[in-house]
Amino acid sequence: MTSVADGAHPRLRALLRERGAWYLTGPQELASVIGRLEQLERDPAAERARPGSQLLLLDLHSHTLFNLRLTERSRSAGEVSIFSPLGARLLAARQGEVVTLEGFGSGWRLLLVQLR
């Protein structure tokens, strides 16, 4: 299992520490990643977040903007793996969509402001 903070942007790791919870990737989330990858493969022209996409996100709790690159394997602080809980939720998201990570009190809500 992988912690949501693995490979996360430093601001994200700080938020997760403040909220005192660690969310782990389990079999159900891994299955959802496979399903979303298949969805992206069936419709390659769709404007959805995929590995390599640069995402501008707004934390709807703190109103903080940050950039993340969605990757298959995160190698730096500005990248998030599609196999992490956050990356799994962002995979195949559309611009304007709100992504929620449950397990952080009322949940952690992020708005996908821009997709490149």
Coordinates of N, CA, C and O in Angstrom, one line a residue:
M1 N 0.8 -1.2 0.0 CA 0.0 0.0 0.0 C 0.9 1.2 0.0 O 2.0 1.2 0.5
T2 N 0.3 2.3 -0.6 CA 1.1 3.6 -0.7 C 0.4 4.7 0.0 O -0.8 4.8 -0.1
S3 N 1.1 5.5 0.7 CA 0.5 6.7 1.4 C 0.2 7.7 0.4 O 1.0 7.9 -0.6
V4 N -0.8 8.5 0.7 CA -1.2 9.6 -0.2 C 0.0 10.6 -0.3 O 0.1 11.3 -1.3
A5 N 0.8 10.7 0.7 CA 1.9 11.7 0.7 C 3.1 11.3 -0.1 O 4.0 12.1 -0.3
D6 N 3.2 10.0 -0.4 CA 4.4 9.6 -1.2 C 4.5 10.3 -2.5 O 3.6 10.3 -3.3
G7 N 5.5 11.1 -2.7 CA 5.8 11.8 -3.9 C 4.9 13.0 -4.1 O 4.9 13.7 -5.1
A8 N 4.2 13.4 -3.0 CA 3.3 14.6 -3.1 C 4.1 15.9 -3.0 O 5.2 15.9 -2.4
H9 N 3.5 16.9 -3.5 CA 4.1 18.2 -3.4 C 4.3 18.6 -2.0 O 3.5 18.2 -1.1
P10 N 5.3 19.3 -1.6 CA 5.5 19.6 -0.2 C 4.3 20.3 0.5 O 4.1 20.0 1.7
R11 N 3.6 21.1 -0.2 CA 2.4 21.7 0.5 C 1.4 20.7 0.8 O 0.7 20.8 1.8
L12 N 1.2 19.7 -0.1 CA 0.3 18.6 0.1 C 0.7 17.8 1.3 O -0.1 17.5 2.1
R13 N 2.0 17.5 1.4 CA 2.4 16.7 2.6 C 2.2 17.4 3.9 O 1.8 16.9 4.8
A14 N 2.4 18.8 3.8 CA 2.2 19.6 5.0 C 0.7 19.6 5.4 O 0.3 19.4 6.6
L15 N -0.2 19.7 4.4 CA -1.6 19.6 4.7 C -2.0 18.3 5.3 O -2.8 18.2 6.2
L16 N -1.5 17.2 4.8 CA -1.8 15.9 5.3 C -1.3 15.7 6.7 O -2.0 15.1 7.5
R17 N -0.1 16.2 7.0 CA 0.4 16.1 8.4 C -0.5 16.9 9.3 O -0.8 16.5 10.4
E18 N -0.9 18.1 8.9 CA -1.8 19.0 9.7 C -3.1 18.3 10.0 O -3.6 18.4 11.1
R19 N -3.7 17.6 9.1 CA -5.0 16.9 9.3 C -4.8 15.6 10.0 O -5.8 15.0 10.4
G20 N -3.6 15.1 10.2 CA -3.4 14.0 11.0 C -3.9 12.7 10.5 O -4.1 11.7 11.2
A21 N -4.0 12.5 9.2 CA -4.5 11.3 8.6 C -3.6 10.9 7.4 O -3.1 11.7 6.7
W22 N -3.5 9.6 7.2 CA -2.7 9.0 6.1 C -3.7 8.1 5.4 O -4.2 7.1 6.0
Y23 N -3.9 8.3 4.1 CA -4.8 7.5 3.4 C -4.0 6.5 2.5 O -3.0 7.0 1.9
L24 N -4.3 5.3 2.5 CA -3.5 4.3 1.8 C -4.2 3.8 0.5 O -5.4 3.7 0.5
T25 N -3.4 3.5 -0.5 CA -4.0 2.9 -1.8 C -4.2 1.4 -1.5 O -3.3 0.7 -1.1
G26 N -5.3 1.0 -1.8 CA -5.6 -0.4 -1.7 C -6.1 -1.0 -3.0 O -6.0 -0.4 -4.1
P27 N -6.5 -2.3 -3.0 CA -6.9 -3.0 -4.2 C -8.0 -2.3 -5.0 O -7.9 -2.3 -6.2
Q28 N -9.0 -1.7 -4.3 CA -10.1 -1.1 -5.0 C -9.6 0.1 -5.8 O -10.0 0.3 -7.0
E29 N -8.7 0.9 -5.2 CA -8.2 2.1 -5.9 C -7.3 1.7 -7.1 O -7.3 2.3 -8.1
L30 N -6.5 0.6 -6.9 CA -5.6 0.1 -8.0 C -6.5 -0.3 -9.2 O -6.2 -0.1 -10.3
A31 N -7.6 -1.0 -8.9 CA -8.5 -1.4 -9.9 C -9.1 -0.2 -10.6 O -9.3 -0.2 -11.9
S32 N -9.4 0.8 -9.9 CA -10.0 2.0 -10.5 C -9.0 2.7 -11.5 O -9.3 3.2 -12.5
V33 N -7.7 2.6 -11.1 CA -6.6 3.2 -12.0 C -6.6 2.4 -13.3 O -6.6 3.0 -14.4
I34 N -6.7 1.1 -13.2 CA -6.7 0.3 -14.4 C -7.9 0.7 -15.3 O -7.8 0.9 -16.5
G35 N -9.1 0.8 -14.7 CA -10.3 1.2 -15.4 C -10.1 2.6 -16.1 O -10.5 2.8 -17.2
R36 N -9.6 3.5 -15.3 CA -9.4 4.8 -15.9 C -8.4 4.9 -17.0 O -8.5 5.6 -18.0
L37 N -7.3 4.1 -16.9 CA -6.3 4.0 -18.0 C -7.0 3.4 -19.2 O -6.7 3.9 -20.4
E38 N -7.8 2.4 -19.1 CA -8.5 1.8 -20.2 C -9.5 2.8 -20.8 O -9.6 2.9 -22.1
Q39 N -10.1 3.6 -20.0 CA -11.0 4.7 -20.5 C -10.2 5.7 -21.3 O -10.7 6.1 -22.4
L40 N -9.1 6.1 -20.9 CA -8.2 7.1 -21.6 C -7.7 6.5 -22.9 O -7.6 7.1 -23.9
E41 N -7.4 5.2 -22.9 CA -7.0 4.5 -24.1 C -8.1 4.4 -25.2 O -7.8 4.6 -26.4
R42 N -9.3 4.2 -24.7 CA -10.5 4.1 -25.7 C -10.8 5.5 -26.3 O -11.3 5.6 -27.4
D43 N -10.5 6.6 -25.6 CA -10.8 7.9 -26.1 C -9.6 8.8 -25.9 O -9.6 9.7 -25.0
P44 N -8.5 8.6 -26.7 CA -7.3 9.4 -26.6 C -7.4 10.9 -26.8 O -6.6 11.7 -26.3
A45 N -8.5 11.3 -27.5 CA -8.7 12.7 -27.8 C -9.4 13.5 -26.6 O -9.4 14.7 -26.6
A46 N -9.9 12.8 -25.7 CA -10.6 13.4 -24.6 C -9.7 14.3 -23.8 O -8.6 13.9 -23.5
E47 N -10.2 15.4 -23.3 CA -9.4 16.3 -22.5 C -9.6 15.9 -21.1 O -10.3 16.5 -20.3
R48 N -8.8 14.9 -20.7 CA -8.8 14.4 -19.4 C -7.4 14.3 -18.9 O -6.5 14.1 -19.7
A49 N -7.2 14.3 -17.6 CA -5.9 14.2 -17.0 C -5.4 12.8 -17.2 O -6.0 11.8 -17.0
R50 N -4.1 12.7 -17.7 CA -3.5 11.5 -18.0 C -2.0 11.6 -17.6 O -1.5 12.7 -17.4
P51 N -1.3 10.5 -17.6 CA 0.2 10.6 -17.3 C 0.8 11.6 -18.2 O 0.6 11.6 -19.4
G52 N 1.6 12.5 -17.6 CA 2.2 13.6 -18.4 C 1.5 14.9 -18.4 O 2.1 16.0 -18.7
S53 N 0.2 14.9 -17.9 CA -0.5 16.2 -17.8 C 0.0 17.0 -16.7 O 0.4 16.6 -15.6
Q54 N 0.0 18.3 -17.0 CA 0.3 19.3 -16.0 C -1.0 19.9 -15.4 O -1.8 20.3 -16.2
L55 N -1.2 19.8 -14.1 CA -2.4 20.2 -13.5 C -2.3 21.4 -12.6 O -1.3 21.4 -11.8
L56 N -3.2 22.4 -12.7 CA -3.2 23.5 -11.8 C -4.4 23.2 -10.9 O -5.6 23.0 -11.4
L57 N -4.2 23.0 -9.6 CA -5.2 22.6 -8.6 C -5.4 23.7 -7.6 O -4.5 24.4 -7.2
L58 N -6.7 23.8 -7.1 CA -7.1 24.7 -6.1 C -7.6 23.9 -4.9 O -8.5 23.1 -5.0
D59 N -6.9 24.0 -3.7 CA -7.4 23.4 -2.5 C -8.6 24.2 -2.0 O -8.4 25.4 -1.7
L60 N -9.8 23.6 -2.0 CA -11.0 24.3 -1.7 C -11.1 24.6 -0.2 O -12.0 25.4 0.2
H61 N -10.2 24.1 0.6 CA -10.3 24.4 2.0 C -9.4 25.6 2.3 O -9.8 26.5 3.0
S62 N -8.1 25.5 1.8 CA -7.2 26.6 2.1 C -7.1 27.7 1.1 O -6.4 28.7 1.2
H63 N -7.7 27.4 -0.1 CA -7.7 28.3 -1.2 C -6.3 28.5 -1.8 O -6.0 29.6 -2.2
T64 N -5.5 27.5 -1.7 CA -4.1 27.5 -2.2 C -4.1 26.9 -3.6 O -4.7 25.8 -3.8
L65 N -3.4 27.5 -4.5 CA -3.2 27.0 -5.8 C -1.8 26.3 -5.9 O -0.9 26.8 -5.3
F66 N -1.8 25.2 -6.6 CA -0.5 24.5 -6.8 C -0.5 23.7 -8.1 O -1.6 23.4 -8.6
N67 N 0.7 23.5 -8.6 CA 0.9 22.8 -9.9 C 1.4 21.4 -9.5 O 2.3 21.2 -8.7
L68 N 0.9 20.4 -10.2 CA 1.4 19.0 -10.2 C 1.4 18.4 -11.5 O 0.6 18.8 -12.4
R69 N 2.4 17.6 -11.8 CA 2.4 16.8 -13.0 C 2.0 15.4 -12.7 O 2.5 14.8 -11.7
L70 N 1.1 14.9 -13.4 CA 0.6 13.5 -13.2 C 1.5 12.5 -13.9 O 1.8 12.7 -15.1
T71 N 2.1 11.6 -13.2 CA 3.1 10.7 -13.8 C 2.8 9.2 -13.4 O 2.0 9.0 -12.5
E72 N 3.4 8.3 -14.1 CA 3.3 6.9 -13.7 C 4.1 6.6 -12.5 O 3.8 5.8 -11.7
R73 N 5.2 7.3 -12.4 CA 6.1 7.2 -11.2 C 6.6 8.5 -10.8 O 7.4 9.1 -11.6
S74 N 6.3 9.0 -9.6 CA 6.8 10.4 -9.3 C 8.3 10.3 -8.9 O 8.7 9.4 -8.2
R75 N 9.0 11.3 -9.4 CA 10.4 11.4 -9.2 C 10.8 12.7 -8.5 O 12.0 12.9 -8.1
S76 N 9.9 13.6 -8.4 CA 10.2 14.9 -7.7 C 9.0 15.4 -7.0 O 7.9 14.9 -7.1
A77 N 9.2 16.5 -6.2 CA 8.1 17.1 -5.4 C 6.9 17.6 -6.2 O 5.8 17.6 -5.8
G78 N 7.2 18.0 -7.5 CA 6.1 18.5 -8.3 C 5.4 17.5 -9.1 O 4.6 17.8 -10.0
E79 N 5.6 16.2 -8.8 CA 4.9 15.1 -9.5 C 4.1 14.3 -8.6 O 4.5 14.2 -7.4
V80 N 3.1 13.7 -9.1 CA 2.3 12.7 -8.3 C 2.0 11.5 -9.2 O 1.6 11.6 -10.3
S81 N 2.2 10.4 -8.6 CA 2.0 9.1 -9.3 C 0.5 8.8 -9.4 O -0.3 9.0 -8.5
I82 N 0.1 8.2 -10.6 CA -1.3 7.8 -10.7 C -1.6 6.6 -9.8 O -2.7 6.3 -9.6
F83 N -0.5 6.0 -9.2 CA -0.7 4.9 -8.3 C -0.8 5.3 -6.8 O -1.0 4.5 -5.9
S84 N -0.7 6.6 -6.6 CA -1.0 7.1 -5.2 C -2.4 7.5 -5.1 O -3.1 7.6 -6.1
P85 N -3.0 7.6 -3.9 CA -4.4 7.9 -3.8 C -4.8 9.2 -4.5 O -5.8 9.3 -5.1
L86 N -4.0 10.2 -4.3 CA -4.3 11.5 -5.0 C -4.2 11.4 -6.5 O -5.1 11.8 -7.2
G87 N -3.1 10.8 -7.0 CA -3.0 10.6 -8.5 C -4.1 9.7 -9.0 O -4.6 10.0 -10.1
A88 N -4.5 8.7 -8.3 CA -5.6 7.8 -8.8 C -6.9 8.6 -8.9 O -7.6 8.4 -9.9
R89 N -7.1 9.5 -8.0 CA -8.3 10.3 -8.1 C -8.2 11.4 -9.2 O -9.2 11.7 -9.8
L90 N -7.0 11.9 -9.5 CA -6.9 12.9 -10.5 C -6.9 12.3 -11.9 O -7.2 13.0 -12.9
L91 N -6.5 11.0 -12.0 CA -6.4 10.4 -13.3 C -7.8 10.4 -14.0 O -8.8 10.0 -13.4
A92 N -7.9 10.9 -15.2 CA -9.1 11.0 -16.1 C -10.0 12.1 -15.6 O -11.1 12.2 -16.2
A93 N -9.6 12.9 -14.7 CA -10.4 14.1 -14.3 C -10.4 15.1 -15.4 O -9.5 15.2 -16.2
R94 N -11.5 15.9 -15.5 CA -11.7 17.0 -16.5 C -11.5 18.3 -15.8 O -11.7 18.4 -14.6
Q95 N -11.1 19.3 -16.6 CA -10.9 20.6 -16.1 C -12.3 21.1 -15.5 O -13.3 20.8 -16.1
G96 N -12.3 21.7 -14.3 CA -13.5 22.1 -13.7 C -14.1 21.1 -12.7 O -15.0 21.4 -11.9
E97 N -13.5 19.9 -12.7 CA -14.0 18.8 -11.8 C -13.4 19.0 -10.4 O -12.3 19.4 -10.3
V98 N -14.2 18.6 -9.4 CA -13.8 18.6 -8.0 C -13.4 17.2 -7.7 O -14.2 16.3 -7.9
V99 N -12.2 17.0 -7.2 CA -11.7 15.7 -6.8 C -11.7 15.7 -5.3 O -11.1 16.6 -4.7
T100 N -12.2 14.6 -4.7 CA -12.3 14.5 -3.2 C -11.5 13.3 -2.7 O -11.6 12.2 -3.3
L101 N -10.7 13.5 -1.7 CA -10.0 12.4 -1.0 C -10.7 12.3 0.3 O -10.7 13.3 1.1
E102 N -11.3 11.2 0.5 CA -12.0 11.0 1.8 C -11.0 10.5 2.9 O -10.0 10.1 2.6
G103 N -11.4 10.6 4.1 CA -10.6 10.2 5.2 C -9.9 11.3 5.9 O -9.1 11.1 6.8
F104 N -10.2 12.6 5.5 CA -9.6 13.7 6.1 C -10.7 14.6 6.7 O -11.0 15.6 6.3
G105 N -11.3 14.1 7.8 CA -12.5 14.8 8.4 C -13.6 14.8 7.4 O -14.2 13.8 7.0
S106 N -13.9 16.0 6.9 CA -15.0 16.1 5.9 C -14.5 15.8 4.5 O -15.3 16.0 3.5
G107 N -13.3 15.4 4.3 CA -12.8 15.2 3.0 C -11.9 16.3 2.5 O -12.0 17.5 3.0
W108 N -11.0 16.0 1.6 CA -10.1 17.0 1.1 C -10.6 17.2 -0.4 O -10.6 16.3 -1.2
R109 N -10.9 18.5 -0.7 CA -11.5 18.8 -2.0 C -10.6 19.6 -2.8 O -10.1 20.7 -2.3
L110 N -10.3 19.2 -4.0 CA -9.4 19.9 -4.9 C -10.2 20.2 -6.3 O -10.8 19.3 -6.8
L111 N -10.1 21.4 -6.7 CA -10.7 21.8 -8.0 C -9.6 21.8 -9.1 O -8.5 22.4 -8.9
L112 N -9.8 21.0 -10.2 CA -8.9 21.0 -11.3 C -9.1 22.3 -12.1 O -10.1 22.3 -12.9
V113 N -8.3 23.3 -11.9 CA -8.5 24.6 -12.5 C -8.1 24.6 -14.0 O -8.7 25.1 -14.8
Q114 N -6.9 24.0 -14.2 CA -6.4 24.0 -15.6 C -5.7 22.7 -15.9 O -5.0 22.1 -15.0
L115 N -5.8 22.2 -17.1 CA -5.2 20.9 -17.5 C -4.4 21.2 -18.8 O -4.9 21.8 -19.8
R116 N -3.1 20.9 -18.7 CA -2.2 21.1 -19.9 C -1.5 19.8 -20.2 O -1.2 19.0 -19.4

